[in-house]
Amino acid sequence: MSARGEEPEEELFLVACGDHSLLYAPLRRGVASLNAAAIAAVDRYLRGGAQALAPGDEPVIERLKEGGILGGAAPEPPRSPENAEFLPYETTLFLTTRCNLRCVYCYADGGSRAERELPWEAARAAIDLVARNAKTCGRDNFILGFHGGGEPTMAWETMKRCVEYAREEARRLGLKANVHSATNGLLSPAQRDYVIRNFTGLNVSLDGPEDVQDRNRPKADGSGSFGQVMENLKAFEKAGFDFGIRVTVTAQSAARLPEICDYLFGEFKALKRLHAEPVWYCGRCRTSGERPPDPMAFSLAFLDAQTRARRRGRNVEYSGARLDSLSNKFCAAPGDGFSVMPDGHASTCYEVCDGDDPRSRIFHYGSYDGSRGEFIFDQERLRALRALTVDKIPHCGDCFCKWHCAGDCLAKALKTDGPEGHQGSERCEINRAIAAAGLEEMVELAGADAKGKGVEHG
Ligand code: SF4
Ligand code: SF4
């Protein structure tokens, strides 16, 4: 349930939490716990202003005004610059469809699809483009990333060539090149040393202790990957190299998430980023029978893991409920990302790797043209993608989570192109459950005299 405030653009949401409700003003970062009579008072105030208040309403409204939840000018919502020129300064290269693992839930069916390698010329053109744009925009750096669809380090020679070329270009233009990669962590000692010397950071997928990792993420020959991935992570930690870990949670492992996070924090004292994400039913799930966790089971396990992590001064993150930030886009998918798939297509979405994926009609917006040696973009598609911000999506209009989830992963929520095609997804239940728990925590932490504490009528 949501209520609109008296100021233009103001947004107030009622969030039902068991036997009580929270009044949430996301743009003001204000939240209060209200009883039913206080909710009715707020409703009267929002509909008719001070004149509409019933006896006894006034202290409730005053208390909410003191807390900064009502009254005064509405804060500006997050916006993207209208008609800004498309000048990406970051590229993510999907180097290959090959993979040395056969993860049971792989979204890309890595290692099983037809083999494709990103041609060097296309990779170089992508680096040229982002380096040139960074210079044009007056930035001091550009970003080169590598990601899946396969394991990027399997295309090792191309990867090294890209890193070295990016460094050369950065030197020539007086810029810095930030280089990072997602990886399954199955690196040889020589690859690991190269990464430590030449990369800015790495995100490694590791699903937990040995039994969980080896069940979920076996090598192509069926043997376990745990030992080698752990050895590499230990070496990264010893070298002081920046790395994060991503845990993918299945129906089988959901209940163990708190234990998994405890384990990883115990093993890696320097671990800065730990992400837990539920499996999405796609790719290899269709043949392996792997299932996503029940949304509520995942949410409860995540919240437990987060509480335990915070007790030790650490944190676990989930992408759909980022209460500490306000944004109108979940990620770069609305047209700002410049990811290059192994077939040379430019895609805004990491999960839409193949030209024969029906979603490519929405998310692929250009390709490398070998005869011209550059990327050609479909400006109309780019414009349509860039308009897909959460404020334009009717399905999200009344959701209290909108500025935190920002419409969530578009590859999962868009059924057809355009804002009307966004129909939410199974993740919405998770996003809202985790965000609501965060709001309850804010109320608790706010204390008796600060904004956000219980406001009762009568
Ligand atoms: S999830 Fe990544 S590491 Fe696992 S099979 Fe797919 S591409 Fe390979
Ligand atoms: S995607 Fe779902 S959870 Fe996110 S803002 Fe839209 S409706 Fe809310």
Short mmCIF file of C-alpha atoms and ligand atoms in Angstrom, two decimals:
data_model
loop_
_atom_site.label_atom_id
_atom_site.label_comp_id
_atom_site.label_asym_id
_atom_site.label_seq_id
_atom_site.Cartn_x
_atom_site.Cartn_y
_atom_site.Cartn_z
CA MET A 1 0.00 0.00 0.00
CA SER A 2 1.34 3.43 -0.78
CA ALA A 3 0.30 6.98 -0.19
CA ARG A 4 1.30 10.10 -2.06
CA GLY A 5 2.34 13.13 -0.03
CA GLU A 6 1.15 16.68 -0.53
CA GLU A 7 4.40 17.81 -2.16
CA PRO A 8 4.99 17.04 -5.84
CA GLU A 9 7.09 13.91 -6.31
CA GLU A 10 6.80 13.09 -2.61
CA GLU A 11 6.42 9.39 -2.01
CA LEU A 12 5.30 7.75 1.19
CA PHE A 13 4.76 4.06 1.50
CA LEU A 14 2.99 1.96 4.07
CA VAL A 15 4.88 -1.25 4.58
CA ALA A 16 2.95 -4.00 6.35
CA CYS A 17 5.17 -5.81 8.85
CA GLY A 18 3.22 -8.49 10.72
CA ASP A 19 0.92 -6.81 13.24
CA HIS A 20 2.07 -3.24 12.55
CA SER A 21 2.96 -0.97 9.64
CA LEU A 22 5.89 1.22 8.79
CA LEU A 23 5.52 4.59 7.15
CA TYR A 24 8.49 4.96 4.84
CA ALA A 25 9.73 8.05 3.01
CA PRO A 26 12.59 6.59 0.94
CA LEU A 27 13.88 9.86 -0.46
CA ARG A 28 14.07 11.33 3.04
CA ARG A 29 15.49 8.12 4.53
CA GLY A 30 12.75 8.40 7.18
CA VAL A 31 10.78 5.52 8.63
CA ALA A 32 8.35 5.25 11.53
CA SER A 33 6.34 2.44 13.05
CA LEU A 34 2.64 3.38 13.21
CA ASN A 35 -0.41 1.87 14.84
CA ALA A 36 -3.73 1.74 12.95
CA ALA A 37 -5.05 5.01 14.39
CA ALA A 38 -1.84 6.84 13.49
CA ILE A 39 -2.09 5.50 9.93
CA ALA A 40 -5.63 6.88 9.69
CA ALA A 41 -4.37 10.28 10.93
CA VAL A 42 -1.65 10.34 8.27
CA ASP A 43 -4.19 9.38 5.63
CA ARG A 44 -6.46 12.27 6.65
CA TYR A 45 -3.51 14.64 6.58
CA LEU A 46 -2.34 13.53 3.14
CA ARG A 47 -5.82 13.79 1.67
CA GLY A 48 -6.95 17.07 3.20
CA GLY A 49 -4.04 18.74 4.98
CA ALA A 50 -4.25 20.17 8.52
CA GLN A 51 -7.96 21.06 8.13
CA ALA A 52 -8.88 17.41 7.68
CA LEU A 53 -7.33 16.24 10.97
CA ALA A 54 -9.52 14.66 13.65
CA PRO A 55 -9.09 15.37 17.38
CA GLY A 56 -5.86 13.82 18.63
CA ASP A 57 -4.28 13.63 15.14
CA GLU A 58 -2.09 16.67 15.49
CA PRO A 59 0.61 15.22 17.80
CA VAL A 60 1.04 12.32 15.38
CA ILE A 61 1.60 14.66 12.43
CA GLU A 62 3.89 16.91 14.48
CA ARG A 63 5.96 13.95 15.57
CA LEU A 64 6.38 12.83 11.95
CA LYS A 65 7.29 16.36 10.90
CA GLU A 66 9.89 16.57 13.67
CA GLY A 67 11.28 13.29 12.42
CA GLY A 68 11.57 14.77 8.90
CA ILE A 69 9.14 12.21 7.47
CA LEU A 70 6.40 14.73 6.63
CA GLY A 71 6.46 18.42 5.67
CA GLY A 72 8.97 20.61 3.87
CA ALA A 73 10.05 20.31 0.27
CA ALA A 74 10.26 16.83 -1.18
CA PRO A 75 13.80 15.69 -2.00
CA GLU A 76 14.67 15.17 -5.65
CA PRO A 77 14.47 11.53 -6.78
CA PRO A 78 17.50 10.00 -8.49
CA ARG A 79 17.51 10.90 -12.19
CA SER A 80 19.59 10.17 -15.25
CA PRO A 81 20.55 13.05 -17.49
CA GLU A 82 18.02 13.34 -20.34
CA ASN A 83 19.42 12.75 -23.82
CA ALA A 84 23.00 12.53 -22.56
CA GLU A 85 25.29 11.31 -25.29
CA PHE A 86 26.25 7.62 -25.08
CA LEU A 87 29.92 7.74 -24.11
CA PRO A 88 30.72 4.56 -22.16
CA TYR A 89 34.06 4.57 -20.34
CA GLU A 90 33.75 0.97 -19.15
CA THR A 91 33.68 -2.18 -21.20
CA THR A 92 33.16 -5.75 -20.08
CA LEU A 93 34.45 -8.35 -22.47
CA PHE A 94 32.98 -11.84 -22.68
CA LEU A 95 35.98 -13.58 -24.14
CA THR A 96 34.75 -17.13 -24.64
CA THR A 97 31.92 -19.62 -24.24
CA ARG A 98 34.42 -22.27 -23.10
CA CYS A 99 34.56 -23.24 -19.46
CA ASN A 100 36.47 -25.67 -17.25
CA LEU A 101 33.56 -25.98 -14.78
CA ARG A 102 30.04 -27.33 -15.28
CA CYS A 103 28.12 -25.45 -12.59
CA VAL A 104 24.74 -27.07 -12.09
CA TYR A 105 22.87 -23.76 -12.45
CA CYS A 106 25.04 -21.95 -15.04
CA TYR A 107 22.93 -19.25 -16.69
CA ALA A 108 25.01 -19.50 -19.87
CA ASP A 109 25.34 -23.29 -20.01
CA GLY A 110 29.08 -22.51 -20.03
CA GLY A 111 31.27 -25.11 -21.67
CA SER A 112 28.30 -26.85 -23.32
CA ARG A 113 27.35 -24.34 -26.01
CA ALA A 114 29.03 -23.99 -29.39
CA GLU A 115 32.57 -22.66 -28.89
CA ARG A 116 33.01 -18.99 -29.65
CA GLU A 117 35.88 -16.65 -28.95
CA LEU A 118 35.77 -12.88 -29.05
CA PRO A 119 38.07 -11.81 -31.91
CA TRP A 120 41.02 -9.70 -30.82
CA GLU A 121 40.05 -6.91 -33.25
CA ALA A 122 36.65 -6.51 -31.56
CA ALA A 123 38.23 -6.50 -28.09
CA ARG A 124 40.72 -3.86 -29.19
CA ALA A 125 37.99 -1.68 -30.72
CA ALA A 126 36.04 -1.84 -27.43
CA ILE A 127 39.11 -0.76 -25.44
CA ASP A 128 39.83 2.04 -27.94
CA LEU A 129 36.26 3.30 -27.59
CA VAL A 130 36.18 3.46 -23.78
CA ALA A 131 39.68 4.93 -23.55
CA ARG A 132 38.75 7.64 -26.08
CA ASN A 133 35.49 8.39 -24.24
CA ALA A 134 37.24 8.63 -20.87
CA LYS A 135 39.60 11.21 -22.38
CA THR A 136 36.71 13.12 -24.03
CA CYS A 137 34.81 13.23 -20.73
CA GLY A 138 37.82 14.46 -18.77
CA ARG A 139 38.03 11.34 -16.61
CA ASP A 140 41.34 10.12 -15.26
CA ASN A 141 40.58 6.43 -15.90
CA PHE A 142 38.68 3.88 -17.94
CA ILE A 143 37.56 0.43 -16.91
CA LEU A 144 38.24 -2.89 -18.55
CA GLY A 145 36.32 -5.86 -17.17
CA PHE A 146 35.97 -9.51 -18.10
CA HIS A 147 32.97 -11.66 -17.41
CA GLY A 148 31.32 -15.02 -18.06
CA GLY A 149 29.21 -16.70 -20.64
CA GLY A 150 32.17 -19.03 -20.17
CA GLU A 151 35.28 -18.66 -18.00
CA PRO A 152 37.23 -15.61 -19.23
CA THR A 153 40.62 -16.97 -18.12
CA MET A 154 40.12 -19.88 -20.58
CA ALA A 155 40.91 -17.30 -23.29
CA TRP A 156 44.13 -16.49 -21.48
CA GLU A 157 46.22 -15.19 -24.36
CA THR A 158 43.46 -12.78 -25.49
CA MET A 159 42.91 -11.70 -21.89
CA LYS A 160 46.59 -10.84 -21.41
CA ARG A 161 46.71 -9.08 -24.75
CA CYS A 162 43.70 -6.94 -23.74
CA VAL A 163 45.23 -6.05 -20.37
CA GLU A 164 48.54 -5.09 -21.94
CA TYR A 165 46.90 -3.09 -24.70
CA ALA A 166 44.69 -1.28 -22.17
CA ARG A 167 47.74 -0.39 -20.10
CA GLU A 168 49.59 0.91 -23.19
CA GLU A 169 46.60 3.00 -24.26
CA ALA A 170 46.21 4.36 -20.74
CA ARG A 171 49.90 5.41 -20.72
CA ARG A 172 49.60 7.02 -24.14
CA LEU A 173 46.53 9.04 -23.13
CA GLY A 174 47.69 9.88 -19.61
CA LEU A 175 44.91 7.80 -18.01
CA LYS A 176 44.66 4.91 -15.58
CA ALA A 177 43.25 1.57 -16.68
CA ASN A 178 41.28 -0.24 -13.96
CA VAL A 179 41.15 -3.93 -14.78
CA HIS A 180 38.89 -6.42 -13.07
CA SER A 181 37.27 -9.76 -13.77
CA ALA A 182 34.68 -12.21 -12.63
CA THR A 183 36.10 -15.72 -12.51
CA ASN A 184 35.43 -19.21 -11.25
CA GLY A 185 38.84 -19.03 -9.54
CA LEU A 186 40.30 -22.07 -11.29
CA LEU A 187 43.57 -20.33 -12.13
CA SER A 188 47.01 -21.85 -12.53
CA PRO A 189 49.77 -20.45 -10.25
CA ALA A 190 51.19 -18.49 -13.22
CA GLN A 191 47.77 -16.99 -14.04
CA ARG A 192 47.24 -16.10 -10.41
CA ASP A 193 50.58 -14.28 -10.23
CA TYR A 194 49.79 -12.39 -13.41
CA VAL A 195 46.40 -11.31 -12.01
CA ILE A 196 47.99 -10.10 -8.77
CA ARG A 197 50.49 -8.02 -10.74
CA ASN A 198 48.15 -6.65 -13.39
CA PHE A 199 44.52 -6.56 -12.19
CA THR A 200 42.82 -4.04 -9.93
CA GLY A 201 40.41 -6.57 -8.42
CA LEU A 202 38.64 -9.88 -8.92
CA ASN A 203 35.26 -11.37 -8.06
CA VAL A 204 35.47 -15.08 -7.47
CA SER A 205 32.51 -17.47 -7.36
CA LEU A 206 32.68 -19.88 -4.44
CA ASP A 207 29.52 -21.41 -3.03
CA GLY A 208 30.79 -22.42 0.39
CA PRO A 209 32.60 -25.28 2.11
CA GLU A 210 33.90 -28.22 0.08
CA ASP A 211 30.71 -30.29 -0.08
CA VAL A 212 28.59 -27.34 -1.29
CA GLN A 213 31.15 -26.03 -3.77
CA ASP A 214 31.93 -29.41 -5.28
CA ARG A 215 28.27 -30.31 -5.64
CA ASN A 216 27.33 -26.99 -7.26
CA ARG A 217 30.48 -26.18 -9.19
CA PRO A 218 32.22 -29.36 -10.39
CA LYS A 219 35.00 -29.35 -12.96
CA ALA A 220 34.23 -30.46 -16.50
CA ASP A 221 35.56 -33.95 -15.63
CA GLY A 222 33.24 -34.15 -12.61
CA SER A 223 35.96 -33.70 -9.97
CA GLY A 224 35.79 -31.02 -7.30
CA SER A 225 36.95 -27.43 -7.77
CA PHE A 226 37.06 -26.44 -4.10
CA GLY A 227 40.76 -27.11 -3.37
CA GLN A 228 42.12 -25.10 -6.29
CA VAL A 229 39.78 -22.15 -5.80
CA MET A 230 40.61 -21.97 -2.08
CA GLU A 231 44.35 -22.15 -2.78
CA ASN A 232 44.05 -19.19 -5.15
CA LEU A 233 41.94 -17.15 -2.75
CA LYS A 234 44.44 -17.79 0.04
CA ALA A 235 47.23 -16.58 -2.25
CA PHE A 236 45.25 -13.43 -3.12
CA GLU A 237 44.70 -12.70 0.53
CA LYS A 238 48.37 -13.26 1.37
CA ALA A 239 49.39 -10.87 -1.42
CA GLY A 240 46.96 -8.19 -0.19
CA PHE A 241 45.12 -8.38 -3.52
CA ASP A 242 41.53 -7.04 -3.65
CA PHE A 243 38.96 -9.78 -4.15
CA GLY A 244 35.27 -10.40 -3.47
CA ILE A 245 33.35 -13.67 -3.26
CA ARG A 246 29.98 -14.44 -4.81
CA VAL A 247 27.90 -17.23 -3.33
CA THR A 248 25.09 -18.60 -5.50
CA VAL A 249 22.35 -20.12 -3.39
CA THR A 250 20.26 -23.09 -4.53
CA ALA A 251 17.16 -24.70 -3.04
CA GLN A 252 19.53 -27.24 -1.49
CA SER A 253 21.96 -24.79 0.08
CA ALA A 254 19.58 -22.01 1.22
CA ALA A 255 19.25 -23.23 4.81
CA ARG A 256 23.05 -23.35 5.07
CA LEU A 257 23.65 -19.76 3.99
CA PRO A 258 24.45 -18.46 7.52
CA GLU A 259 26.93 -21.31 7.99
CA ILE A 260 28.42 -20.67 4.51
CA CYS A 261 28.99 -16.97 5.26
CA ASP A 262 30.45 -17.76 8.70
CA TYR A 263 32.80 -20.20 7.04
CA LEU A 264 33.99 -17.73 4.40
CA PHE A 265 34.50 -14.88 6.86
CA GLY A 266 36.40 -17.31 9.09
CA GLU A 267 38.67 -18.37 6.24
CA PHE A 268 39.27 -14.89 4.80
CA LYS A 269 39.89 -12.15 7.30
CA ALA A 270 40.51 -9.60 4.54
CA LEU A 271 37.36 -10.40 2.55
CA LYS A 272 35.72 -7.08 1.73
CA ARG A 273 32.78 -8.08 -0.48
CA LEU A 274 30.58 -11.12 0.04
CA HIS A 275 27.54 -11.34 -2.22
CA ALA A 276 24.83 -13.95 -1.88
CA GLU A 277 22.39 -14.35 -4.79
CA PRO A 278 19.66 -16.93 -5.36
CA VAL A 279 19.87 -19.16 -8.42
CA TRP A 280 17.74 -17.98 -11.29
CA TYR A 281 15.99 -20.78 -13.17
CA CYS A 282 17.55 -20.70 -16.63
CA GLY A 283 20.47 -22.13 -18.63
CA ARG A 284 21.74 -25.43 -17.23
CA CYS A 285 18.98 -25.58 -14.56
CA ARG A 286 16.75 -26.79 -17.38
CA THR A 287 18.79 -29.94 -17.79
CA SER A 288 20.24 -30.40 -14.29
CA GLY A 289 16.90 -29.96 -12.52
CA GLU A 290 18.52 -27.47 -10.12
CA ARG A 291 15.92 -25.21 -8.48
CA PRO A 292 16.06 -21.70 -7.05
CA PRO A 293 15.50 -21.46 -3.30
CA ASP A 294 12.03 -20.67 -1.99
CA PRO A 295 12.00 -16.82 -1.80
CA MET A 296 11.09 -16.72 1.88
CA ALA A 297 13.61 -19.43 2.79
CA PHE A 298 16.32 -17.44 1.01
CA SER A 299 15.26 -14.15 2.65
CA LEU A 300 15.27 -15.60 6.18
CA ALA A 301 18.59 -17.34 5.68
CA PHE A 302 20.09 -14.18 4.19
CA LEU A 303 18.89 -12.03 7.10
CA ASP A 304 20.30 -14.51 9.60
CA ALA A 305 23.62 -14.56 7.73
CA GLN A 306 23.68 -10.77 7.66
CA THR A 307 23.00 -10.45 11.39
CA ARG A 308 25.77 -12.91 12.18
CA ALA A 309 28.17 -11.16 9.79
CA ARG A 310 27.48 -7.77 11.36
CA ARG A 311 28.21 -9.14 14.81
CA ARG A 312 31.73 -9.80 13.59
CA GLY A 313 31.98 -6.41 11.89
CA ARG A 314 31.43 -7.80 8.37
CA ASN A 315 28.59 -7.63 5.85
CA VAL A 316 26.79 -9.81 3.32
CA GLU A 317 25.09 -8.16 0.36
CA TYR A 318 22.23 -9.05 -1.92
CA SER A 319 21.74 -7.01 -5.09
CA GLY A 320 17.95 -6.48 -4.93
CA ALA A 321 17.67 -4.71 -1.56
CA ARG A 322 20.32 -2.03 -1.26
CA LEU A 323 18.76 0.11 1.46
CA ASP A 324 21.88 2.22 1.77
CA SER A 325 21.61 3.59 -1.77
CA LEU A 326 19.00 5.34 -3.92
CA SER A 327 19.08 4.69 -7.63
CA ASN A 328 16.81 4.69 -10.67
CA LYS A 329 18.72 1.83 -12.35
CA PHE A 330 19.57 -1.60 -10.97
CA CYS A 331 22.70 -1.88 -13.09
CA ALA A 332 24.07 -0.69 -16.40
CA ALA A 333 21.38 -2.62 -18.34
CA PRO A 334 19.38 0.51 -19.15
CA GLY A 335 21.80 1.42 -21.86
CA ASP A 336 24.94 2.56 -20.04
CA GLY A 337 26.82 -0.71 -19.99
CA PHE A 338 29.02 -1.67 -22.86
CA SER A 339 29.47 -5.42 -22.70
CA VAL A 340 30.79 -7.30 -25.68
CA MET A 341 29.67 -10.88 -26.19
CA PRO A 342 31.89 -13.53 -27.84
CA ASP A 343 29.97 -13.09 -31.11
CA GLY A 344 30.80 -9.36 -31.12
CA HIS A 345 27.34 -8.10 -30.10
CA ALA A 346 27.15 -5.19 -27.70
CA SER A 347 24.76 -6.09 -24.89
CA THR A 348 23.65 -4.11 -21.87
CA CYS A 349 22.92 -7.29 -19.96
CA TYR A 350 25.47 -9.85 -18.78
CA GLU A 351 22.90 -12.61 -18.83
CA VAL A 352 21.90 -12.15 -22.46
CA CYS A 353 25.02 -13.57 -24.05
CA ASP A 354 23.73 -15.12 -27.26
CA GLY A 355 22.28 -13.58 -30.39
CA ASP A 356 19.74 -16.43 -30.49
CA ASP A 357 18.43 -15.61 -26.98
CA PRO A 358 14.97 -14.03 -27.63
CA ARG A 359 15.87 -11.30 -25.12
CA SER A 360 18.69 -10.15 -27.41
CA ARG A 361 15.99 -8.23 -29.30
CA ILE A 362 15.80 -5.97 -26.24
CA PHE A 363 19.30 -6.00 -24.77
CA HIS A 364 21.63 -6.19 -27.77
CA TYR A 365 22.02 -2.74 -29.20
CA GLY A 366 24.93 -2.92 -31.58
CA SER A 367 27.82 -5.01 -32.83
CA TYR A 368 31.39 -4.92 -34.00
CA ASP A 369 31.68 -4.15 -37.70
CA GLY A 370 34.87 -5.82 -38.95
CA SER A 371 34.93 -3.87 -42.22
CA ARG A 372 34.97 -0.54 -40.37
CA GLY A 373 36.95 -1.75 -37.37
CA GLU A 374 34.49 -0.22 -34.91
CA PHE A 375 31.22 -0.76 -33.06
CA ILE A 376 28.01 0.38 -34.70
CA PHE A 377 25.13 1.11 -32.33
CA ASP A 378 21.40 1.01 -32.92
CA GLN A 379 20.52 4.44 -31.55
CA GLU A 380 16.80 3.75 -31.36
CA ARG A 381 17.27 0.62 -29.28
CA LEU A 382 19.76 2.45 -27.10
CA ARG A 383 17.23 5.23 -26.47
CA ALA A 384 14.54 2.68 -25.57
CA LEU A 385 16.89 0.94 -23.14
CA ARG A 386 17.99 4.16 -21.51
CA ALA A 387 14.36 5.05 -20.85
CA LEU A 388 13.94 1.91 -18.73
CA THR A 389 14.53 3.57 -15.38
CA VAL A 390 12.43 2.58 -12.36
CA ASP A 391 10.47 5.82 -12.31
CA LYS A 392 9.11 4.93 -15.79
CA ILE A 393 8.08 1.37 -14.89
CA PRO A 394 4.37 1.20 -13.92
CA HIS A 395 4.77 -2.16 -12.17
CA CYS A 396 7.21 -0.63 -9.65
CA GLY A 397 5.33 2.64 -9.06
CA ASP A 398 3.76 1.65 -5.74
CA CYS A 399 6.57 -0.49 -4.41
CA PHE A 400 8.42 0.86 -1.36
CA CYS A 401 11.57 -0.85 -2.58
CA LYS A 402 11.68 1.02 -5.90
CA TRP A 403 14.64 3.32 -5.25
CA HIS A 404 16.68 0.51 -3.67
CA CYS A 405 15.93 -2.35 -6.03
CA ALA A 406 15.58 0.13 -8.91
CA GLY A 407 13.45 -2.24 -10.95
CA ASP A 408 15.84 -5.13 -10.27
CA CYS A 409 17.53 -7.19 -12.95
CA LEU A 410 15.76 -6.32 -16.20
CA ALA A 411 16.75 -9.58 -17.85
CA LYS A 412 14.59 -11.34 -15.26
CA ALA A 413 11.67 -8.91 -15.08
CA LEU A 414 11.10 -7.77 -18.67
CA LYS A 415 8.63 -9.96 -20.51
CA THR A 416 8.49 -7.69 -23.57
CA ASP A 417 10.34 -4.51 -24.45
CA GLY A 418 9.32 -1.14 -23.04
CA PRO A 419 8.45 -0.13 -19.45
CA GLU A 420 5.06 -1.87 -19.65
CA GLY A 421 6.87 -5.15 -20.32
CA HIS A 422 8.31 -5.12 -16.78
CA GLN A 423 6.18 -7.53 -14.76
CA GLY A 424 8.43 -8.05 -11.74
CA SER A 425 9.79 -11.47 -10.92
CA GLU A 426 10.08 -14.09 -8.16
CA ARG A 427 12.87 -11.92 -6.76
CA CYS A 428 10.39 -9.17 -5.78
CA GLU A 429 9.32 -11.16 -2.73
CA ILE A 430 12.94 -11.46 -1.65
CA ASN A 431 13.69 -7.80 -2.35
CA ARG A 432 10.77 -6.62 -0.27
CA ALA A 433 11.30 -9.04 2.61
CA ILE A 434 14.96 -8.08 3.01
CA ALA A 435 14.28 -4.35 2.58
CA ALA A 436 11.38 -4.45 5.09
CA ALA A 437 13.61 -6.16 7.65
CA GLY A 438 16.18 -3.41 7.07
CA LEU A 439 13.53 -0.77 7.71
CA GLU A 440 12.49 -2.46 10.96
CA GLU A 441 16.11 -2.41 11.99
CA MET A 442 16.29 1.33 11.22
CA VAL A 443 13.29 1.90 13.50
CA GLU A 444 14.95 -0.11 16.26
CA LEU A 445 18.24 1.72 15.90
CA ALA A 446 16.62 5.15 15.77
CA GLY A 447 15.90 5.10 19.51
CA ALA A 448 13.10 6.73 21.47
CA ASP A 449 13.77 10.36 20.57
CA ALA A 450 14.89 10.14 17.01
CA LYS A 451 12.92 9.89 13.79
CA GLY A 452 11.82 6.41 13.01
CA LYS A 453 10.58 5.34 16.41
CA GLY A 454 7.03 4.13 17.02
CA VAL A 455 4.34 6.77 16.54
CA GLU A 456 1.11 5.85 18.30
CA HIS A 457 -2.24 7.56 18.26
CA GLY A 458 -4.45 7.52 21.33
S1 SF4 B 1 28.72 -20.37 -14.00
FE1 SF4 B 1 30.63 -19.61 -14.86
S2 SF4 B 1 32.15 -21.09 -14.13
FE2 SF4 B 1 30.18 -22.08 -13.91
S3 SF4 B 1 29.89 -23.23 -15.83
FE3 SF4 B 1 28.92 -21.20 -16.11
S4 SF4 B 1 30.48 -19.97 -17.08
FE4 SF4 B 1 31.51 -21.76 -16.17
S1 SF4 B 2 11.22 -5.03 -9.33
FE1 SF4 B 2 9.79 -5.78 -7.80
S2 SF4 B 2 10.72 -5.30 -5.79
FE2 SF4 B 2 11.76 -4.09 -7.35
S3 SF4 B 2 10.73 -2.08 -7.34
FE3 SF4 B 2 9.79 -3.35 -8.96
S4 SF4 B 2 8.05 -4.35 -7.95
FE4 SF4 B 2 9.41 -3.59 -6.33
#
